[in-house]
Coordinates of C-alpha atoms in Angstrom, one line a residue:
X1 CA -5.5 18.3 -13.9
X2 CA -7.1 15.1 -12.6
X3 CA -4.8 12.3 -11.5
X4 CA -5.3 8.7 -12.4
X5 CA -4.3 7.8 -8.8
X6 CA -3.7 9.7 -5.6
X7 CA -2.5 7.8 -2.6
X8 CA -2.4 9.0 1.0
X9 CA -0.3 7.4 3.8
X10 CA 3.2 6.2 4.7
X11 CA 6.5 7.3 3.3
X12 CA 10.0 6.6 4.6
X13 CA 13.4 5.3 3.8
X14 CA 13.9 1.6 3.5
X15 CA 17.4 0.4 4.5
X16 CA 17.6 -3.2 3.2
X17 CA 20.5 -5.5 3.9
X18 CA 22.6 -6.4 0.9
X19 CA 23.2 -9.8 2.5
X20 CA 20.4 -12.4 2.7
X21 CA 19.9 -15.1 5.3
X22 CA 21.8 -12.9 7.8
X23 CA 20.5 -11.5 11.1
X24 CA 20.4 -7.7 11.2
X25 CA 23.1 -7.6 13.9
X26 CA 25.5 -9.2 11.4
X27 CA 24.6 -7.3 8.3
X28 CA 27.6 -5.2 7.0
X29 CA 26.0 -3.2 4.2
X30 CA 22.6 -1.8 3.3
X31 CA 20.9 -0.3 0.2
X32 CA 18.8 2.9 0.6
X33 CA 15.4 3.0 -1.1
X34 CA 12.2 5.0 -1.1
X35 CA 9.6 3.2 1.0
X36 CA 6.1 3.3 2.6
X37 CA 3.2 1.3 1.3
X38 CA 1.0 4.1 0.0
X39 CA 4.0 5.7 -1.7
X40 CA 5.1 2.4 -3.3
X41 CA 1.6 1.9 -4.7
X42 CA 1.9 5.3 -6.4
X43 CA 5.3 4.3 -7.8
X44 CA 4.0 1.0 -9.0
X45 CA 1.1 2.6 -10.9
X46 CA 3.4 5.3 -12.3
X47 CA 5.7 2.5 -13.7
X48 CA 2.6 1.2 -15.5
X49 CA 2.1 4.6 -17.2
X50 CA -0.4 6.2 -14.7
X51 CA -0.4 9.8 -13.6
X52 CA 0.0 9.5 -9.9
X53 CA 0.6 11.7 -6.8
X54 CA 1.0 10.9 -3.1
X55 CA -0.2 12.9 0.0
X56 CA 2.2 12.4 2.9
X57 CA 4.8 14.2 5.1
X58 CA 8.5 13.8 5.8
X59 CA 10.9 15.1 8.3
X60 CA 12.6 18.4 7.4
X61 CA 15.9 16.6 7.0
X62 CA 18.3 15.0 4.4
X63 CA 16.2 11.8 4.2
X64 CA 13.2 13.9 3.4
X65 CA 15.1 15.6 0.6
X66 CA 16.1 12.2 -0.7
X67 CA 12.5 11.1 -0.8
X68 CA 11.5 14.1 -2.9
X69 CA 14.3 13.3 -5.4
X70 CA 13.2 9.6 -5.5
X71 CA 9.6 10.5 -6.1
X72 CA 10.5 12.8 -8.9
X73 CA 12.7 10.2 -10.4
X74 CA 9.9 7.7 -10.4
X75 CA 7.5 10.2 -12.0
X76 CA 5.3 10.6 -8.9
X77 CA 4.0 14.1 -8.2
X78 CA 5.4 15.2 -4.8
X79 CA 3.5 18.5 -4.5
X80 CA 1.6 17.3 -1.4
X81 CA 4.7 15.9 0.3
X82 CA 5.5 18.4 3.0
X83 CA 8.0 18.6 5.9
X84 CA 7.2 18.5 9.6
X85 CA 9.7 20.5 11.6
X86 CA 11.0 18.7 14.6
X87 CA 10.3 15.1 13.4
X88 CA 12.6 12.7 11.6
X89 CA 11.8 11.0 8.3
X90 CA 11.0 7.4 9.3
X91 CA 13.5 4.6 8.5
X92 CA 12.6 1.0 8.1
X93 CA 15.0 -2.0 8.3
X94 CA 14.3 -5.6 7.4
X95 CA 15.9 -9.0 7.6
X96 CA 15.8 -11.2 4.6
X97 CA 15.3 -14.9 5.1
X98 CA 13.8 -16.3 1.9
X99 CA 11.3 -17.6 1.0
X100 CA 8.9 -16.4 3.6
X101 CA 10.5 -14.7 6.6
X102 CA 11.1 -10.9 6.3
X103 CA 10.9 -9.2 9.8
X104 CA 10.4 -5.5 9.7
X105 CA 11.7 -2.9 12.1
X106 CA 10.0 0.5 12.0
X107 CA 11.8 3.5 13.4
X108 CA 8.9 6.0 13.6
X109 CA 9.4 7.5 17.1
X110 CA 8.4 9.8 18.7
X111 CA 5.9 10.1 15.8
X112 CA 6.1 9.6 12.1
X113 CA 5.5 12.8 10.0
X114 CA 3.0 11.0 7.8
X115 CA 0.7 10.8 10.8
X116 CA 0.8 14.6 10.9
X117 CA -1.3 15.0 7.7
X118 CA -3.9 17.6 8.5
X119 CA -7.4 17.8 7.0
X120 CA -7.1 21.6 6.7
X121 CA -4.2 21.3 4.3
X122 CA -5.7 18.8 1.9
X123 CA -6.6 19.6 -1.7
X124 CA -10.0 18.1 -1.4
X125 CA -11.0 18.9 -5.0
X126 CA -8.0 17.0 -6.3
X127 CA -8.9 14.1 -4.0
X128 CA -12.5 14.1 -5.4
X129 CA -11.4 14.4 -9.0
X130 CA -8.8 11.6 -9.1
X131 CA -9.7 8.4 -10.9
X132 CA -8.7 6.4 -7.9
X133 CA -8.1 7.5 -4.3
X134 CA -6.1 5.1 -2.1
X135 CA -6.0 5.2 1.7
X136 CA -4.5 2.9 4.3
X137 CA -5.3 1.5 7.7
X138 CA -2.1 3.0 9.2
X139 CA -3.5 6.5 8.3
X140 CA -6.3 5.8 10.7
X141 CA -4.1 4.9 13.6
X142 CA -3.4 8.4 15.0
X143 CA -4.5 12.0 14.9
X144 CA -4.5 14.2 12.9
X145 CA -4.0 11.7 10.1
X146 CA -7.2 9.8 11.2
X147 CA -9.4 12.9 10.8
X148 CA -7.7 13.9 7.6
X149 CA -8.2 10.4 6.1
X150 CA -11.9 10.3 7.0
X151 CA -12.4 13.9 5.9
X152 CA -10.9 13.1 2.5
X153 CA -13.2 10.0 2.2
X154 CA -16.3 12.0 3.1
X155 CA -15.5 14.7 0.7
X156 CA -14.8 12.2 -2.1
X157 CA -18.2 10.5 -1.4
X158 CA -17.3 7.4 -3.5
X159 CA -16.6 9.5 -6.6
X160 CA -14.7 7.3 -9.0
X161 CA -13.0 4.4 -7.3
X162 CA -11.8 4.6 -3.7
X163 CA -9.6 1.9 -2.4
X164 CA -9.0 1.0 1.3
X165 CA -5.8 -0.9 1.8
X166 CA -6.6 -2.5 5.2
X167 CA -2.8 -2.4 6.0
X168 CA -3.0 -3.8 9.5
X169 CA 0.3 -3.1 11.4
X170 CA -0.2 -4.2 15.0
X171 CA 2.7 -2.1 16.3
X172 CA 0.7 1.0 15.4
X173 CA -2.4 0.1 17.4
X174 CA -3.2 -0.9 21.0
X175 CA -5.2 -3.9 19.7
X176 CA -7.6 -4.9 16.9
X177 CA -10.6 -3.8 18.9
X178 CA -9.2 -0.2 18.9
X179 CA -8.9 -0.3 15.1
X180 CA -12.2 -1.9 14.1
X181 CA -14.5 1.1 14.6
X182 CA -12.3 3.3 12.4
X183 CA -12.0 0.6 9.8
X184 CA -15.8 0.3 9.7
X185 CA -16.2 4.0 9.3
X186 CA -13.7 4.1 6.4
X187 CA -15.4 1.1 4.7
X188 CA -18.6 3.1 4.4
X189 CA -16.8 5.5 2.1
X190 CA -14.8 3.1 0.0
X191 CA -15.6 1.1 -3.1
X192 CA -12.7 -1.4 -3.0
X193 CA -11.2 -3.1 0.1
X194 CA -7.9 -5.0 -0.1
X195 CA -6.3 -7.1 2.6
X196 CA -4.7 -10.3 3.6
X197 CA -6.3 -12.8 6.0
X198 CA -5.1 -11.0 9.2
X199 CA -6.2 -7.6 7.8
X200 CA -9.7 -8.7 6.8
X201 CA -10.1 -10.3 10.2
X202 CA -9.3 -7.0 11.9
X203 CA -11.7 -5.2 9.7
X204 CA -14.6 -7.6 9.9
X205 CA -14.0 -10.1 12.7
X206 CA -14.1 -12.9 10.1
X207 CA -11.1 -14.8 8.7
X208 CA -12.5 -17.4 6.3
X209 CA -11.9 -15.8 2.9
X210 CA -15.4 -16.1 1.3
X211 CA -17.1 -15.0 4.5
X212 CA -14.7 -12.2 5.0
X213 CA -15.2 -11.0 1.4
X214 CA -19.0 -11.0 2.0
X215 CA -18.5 -9.1 5.3
X216 CA -16.6 -6.4 3.4
X217 CA -19.3 -6.1 0.8
X218 CA -21.9 -5.9 3.6
X219 CA -19.8 -3.1 5.2
X220 CA -20.3 -1.0 2.0
X221 CA -17.6 -1.8 -0.6
X222 CA -18.3 -2.8 -4.2
X223 CA -15.3 -5.1 -4.6
X224 CA -13.5 -7.2 -1.8
X225 CA -10.0 -8.5 -2.5
X226 CA -8.7 -11.1 0.0
X227 CA -5.1 -12.2 -0.3
X228 CA -4.7 -15.8 0.8
X229 CA -0.9 -16.2 0.6
X230 CA 0.1 -19.5 -1.0
X231 CA -3.6 -20.1 -2.0
X232 CA -3.6 -16.9 -4.2
X233 CA -6.1 -14.1 -4.2
X234 CA -9.9 -14.0 -4.0
X235 CA -11.9 -11.1 -5.4
X236 CA -15.7 -10.8 -5.1
X237 CA -17.9 -8.0 -6.4
X238 CA -21.3 -6.8 -5.3
X239 CA -22.8 -7.7 -8.7
X240 CA -21.9 -11.4 -8.2
X241 CA -18.7 -11.6 -10.2
X242 CA -15.8 -13.4 -8.5
X243 CA -12.3 -14.6 -9.3
X244 CA -9.9 -16.8 -7.4
X245 CA -6.4 -16.8 -8.9
X246 CA -3.4 -18.9 -7.8
X247 CA -0.1 -17.2 -7.2
X248 CA 2.5 -17.1 -10.1
X249 CA 5.5 -19.4 -9.4
X250 CA 8.5 -17.4 -8.4
X251 CA 11.8 -17.8 -6.5
X252 CA 11.2 -15.4 -3.7
X253 CA 14.1 -13.1 -2.6
X254 CA 12.2 -10.4 -0.6
X255 CA 8.4 -10.5 -0.3
X256 CA 8.0 -7.1 1.3
X257 CA 7.2 -5.1 -1.8
X258 CA 4.9 -7.6 -3.4
X259 CA 1.7 -6.2 -1.9
X260 CA 2.5 -2.7 -3.1
X261 CA 3.2 -3.9 -6.6
X262 CA -0.1 -5.8 -6.5
X263 CA -1.8 -2.6 -5.4
X264 CA -0.4 -0.5 -8.2
X265 CA -1.4 -3.1 -10.8
X266 CA -4.8 -3.4 -9.2
X267 CA -5.3 0.3 -9.7
X268 CA -4.1 0.0 -13.3
X269 CA -6.6 -2.8 -14.0
X270 CA -9.5 -0.9 -12.4
X271 CA -8.7 2.2 -14.5
X272 CA -8.5 0.0 -17.6
X273 CA -11.9 -1.5 -16.8
X274 CA -10.7 -5.1 -16.9
X275 CA -12.8 -7.9 -15.4
X276 CA -11.8 -9.3 -12.0
X277 CA -9.9 -12.3 -13.2
X278 CA -7.7 -10.4 -15.6
X279 CA -7.1 -7.7 -13.0
X280 CA -6.1 -10.3 -10.3
X281 CA -3.8 -12.2 -12.7
X282 CA -2.0 -9.0 -13.7
X283 CA -1.7 -7.9 -10.0
X284 CA -0.5 -11.3 -8.9
X285 CA 2.2 -11.2 -11.6
X286 CA 3.3 -7.7 -10.6
X287 CA 3.6 -8.8 -7.0
X288 CA 5.5 -12.0 -7.9
X289 CA 8.1 -10.0 -9.9
X290 CA 8.8 -7.7 -7.0
X291 CA 9.1 -10.7 -4.7
X292 CA 11.9 -11.9 -6.9
X293 CA 13.9 -8.7 -6.3
X294 CA 15.6 -7.2 -3.3
X295 CA 14.1 -3.7 -3.2
X296 CA 10.5 -2.4 -3.3
X297 CA 10.0 0.9 -5.1
X298 CA 12.8 0.6 -7.7
X299 CA 11.7 -3.0 -8.3
X300 CA 8.2 -2.2 -9.5
X301 CA 7.7 -3.9 -12.9
X302 CA 6.8 -2.4 -16.3
X303 CA 3.9 -3.5 -18.4
X304 CA 6.3 -5.5 -20.6
X305 CA 7.7 -7.4 -17.6
X306 CA 4.3 -8.3 -16.4
X307 CA 3.1 -9.4 -19.8
X308 CA 6.3 -11.6 -20.1
X309 CA 5.7 -13.2 -16.7
X310 CA 2.0 -13.9 -17.6
X311 CA 3.0 -15.4 -21.0
X312 CA 5.7 -17.6 -19.3
X313 CA 3.3 -18.7 -16.5
X314 CA 6.1 -17.9 -14.0
X315 CA 8.7 -15.3 -13.0
X316 CA 11.8 -16.4 -14.8

């Protein structure tokens, strides 16, 4: 069975405060949610009706068991989610200060299990046959995940659509210069690159959106997607097509899952064969809906919710 989408990368438990505008030290109650960017993208695409799976690893613990239950509940195939003895399932906390301040605190020491993905354990035929294969910058930050990610990319050899979520997390790297060579190698094997201004600068050394998009195309991709925050999103393809779409108006509650909703919708649009503008508008709407909600994974929108937001011209 070929999947519409296979993602590979982070998984963990998000413990989000149930009080907003309160420092973490003063929070009295939390909600527990499935988390991790690559995993959330698989959930977002599954919510849109796609057949998805995730390649990742958890601790051999109660939180790991919870993540399997959550994935199954969201309709994401968990056959390639395996435990790592001796490591804990990661936990992530955040603070919620709407509309634009959401500090993240990653508890991934001494090492996150999702960085223990091993190339020898990959189902490379499934990776090759998927409609879309999605990898992240975090997966390149440590071994053996780095070698596994690059091996999967090399085996896939740009079959179908291969998306590189630039996913720059400075706490996982010594500095941008350490990341750039591995980003460059991954870009050679990918057809779509997605990142915000900080992430495209890490990948290319260029921050101006049009120049950064061109640098990503020059690095080997077919479509470059540059998120510009309040200015919306820019997408440029090698064949000369481009789209620059403003954000959808929304009252932001928690912006942390918006990028993952955007990613799941992006995959949906690519699989549907939509043009760049329709794909970006749909993805923007998906991201805006999640930004209006507290959680990430369980907040991913349905097709009907995205259509309603697009029809209204805002998230109501």
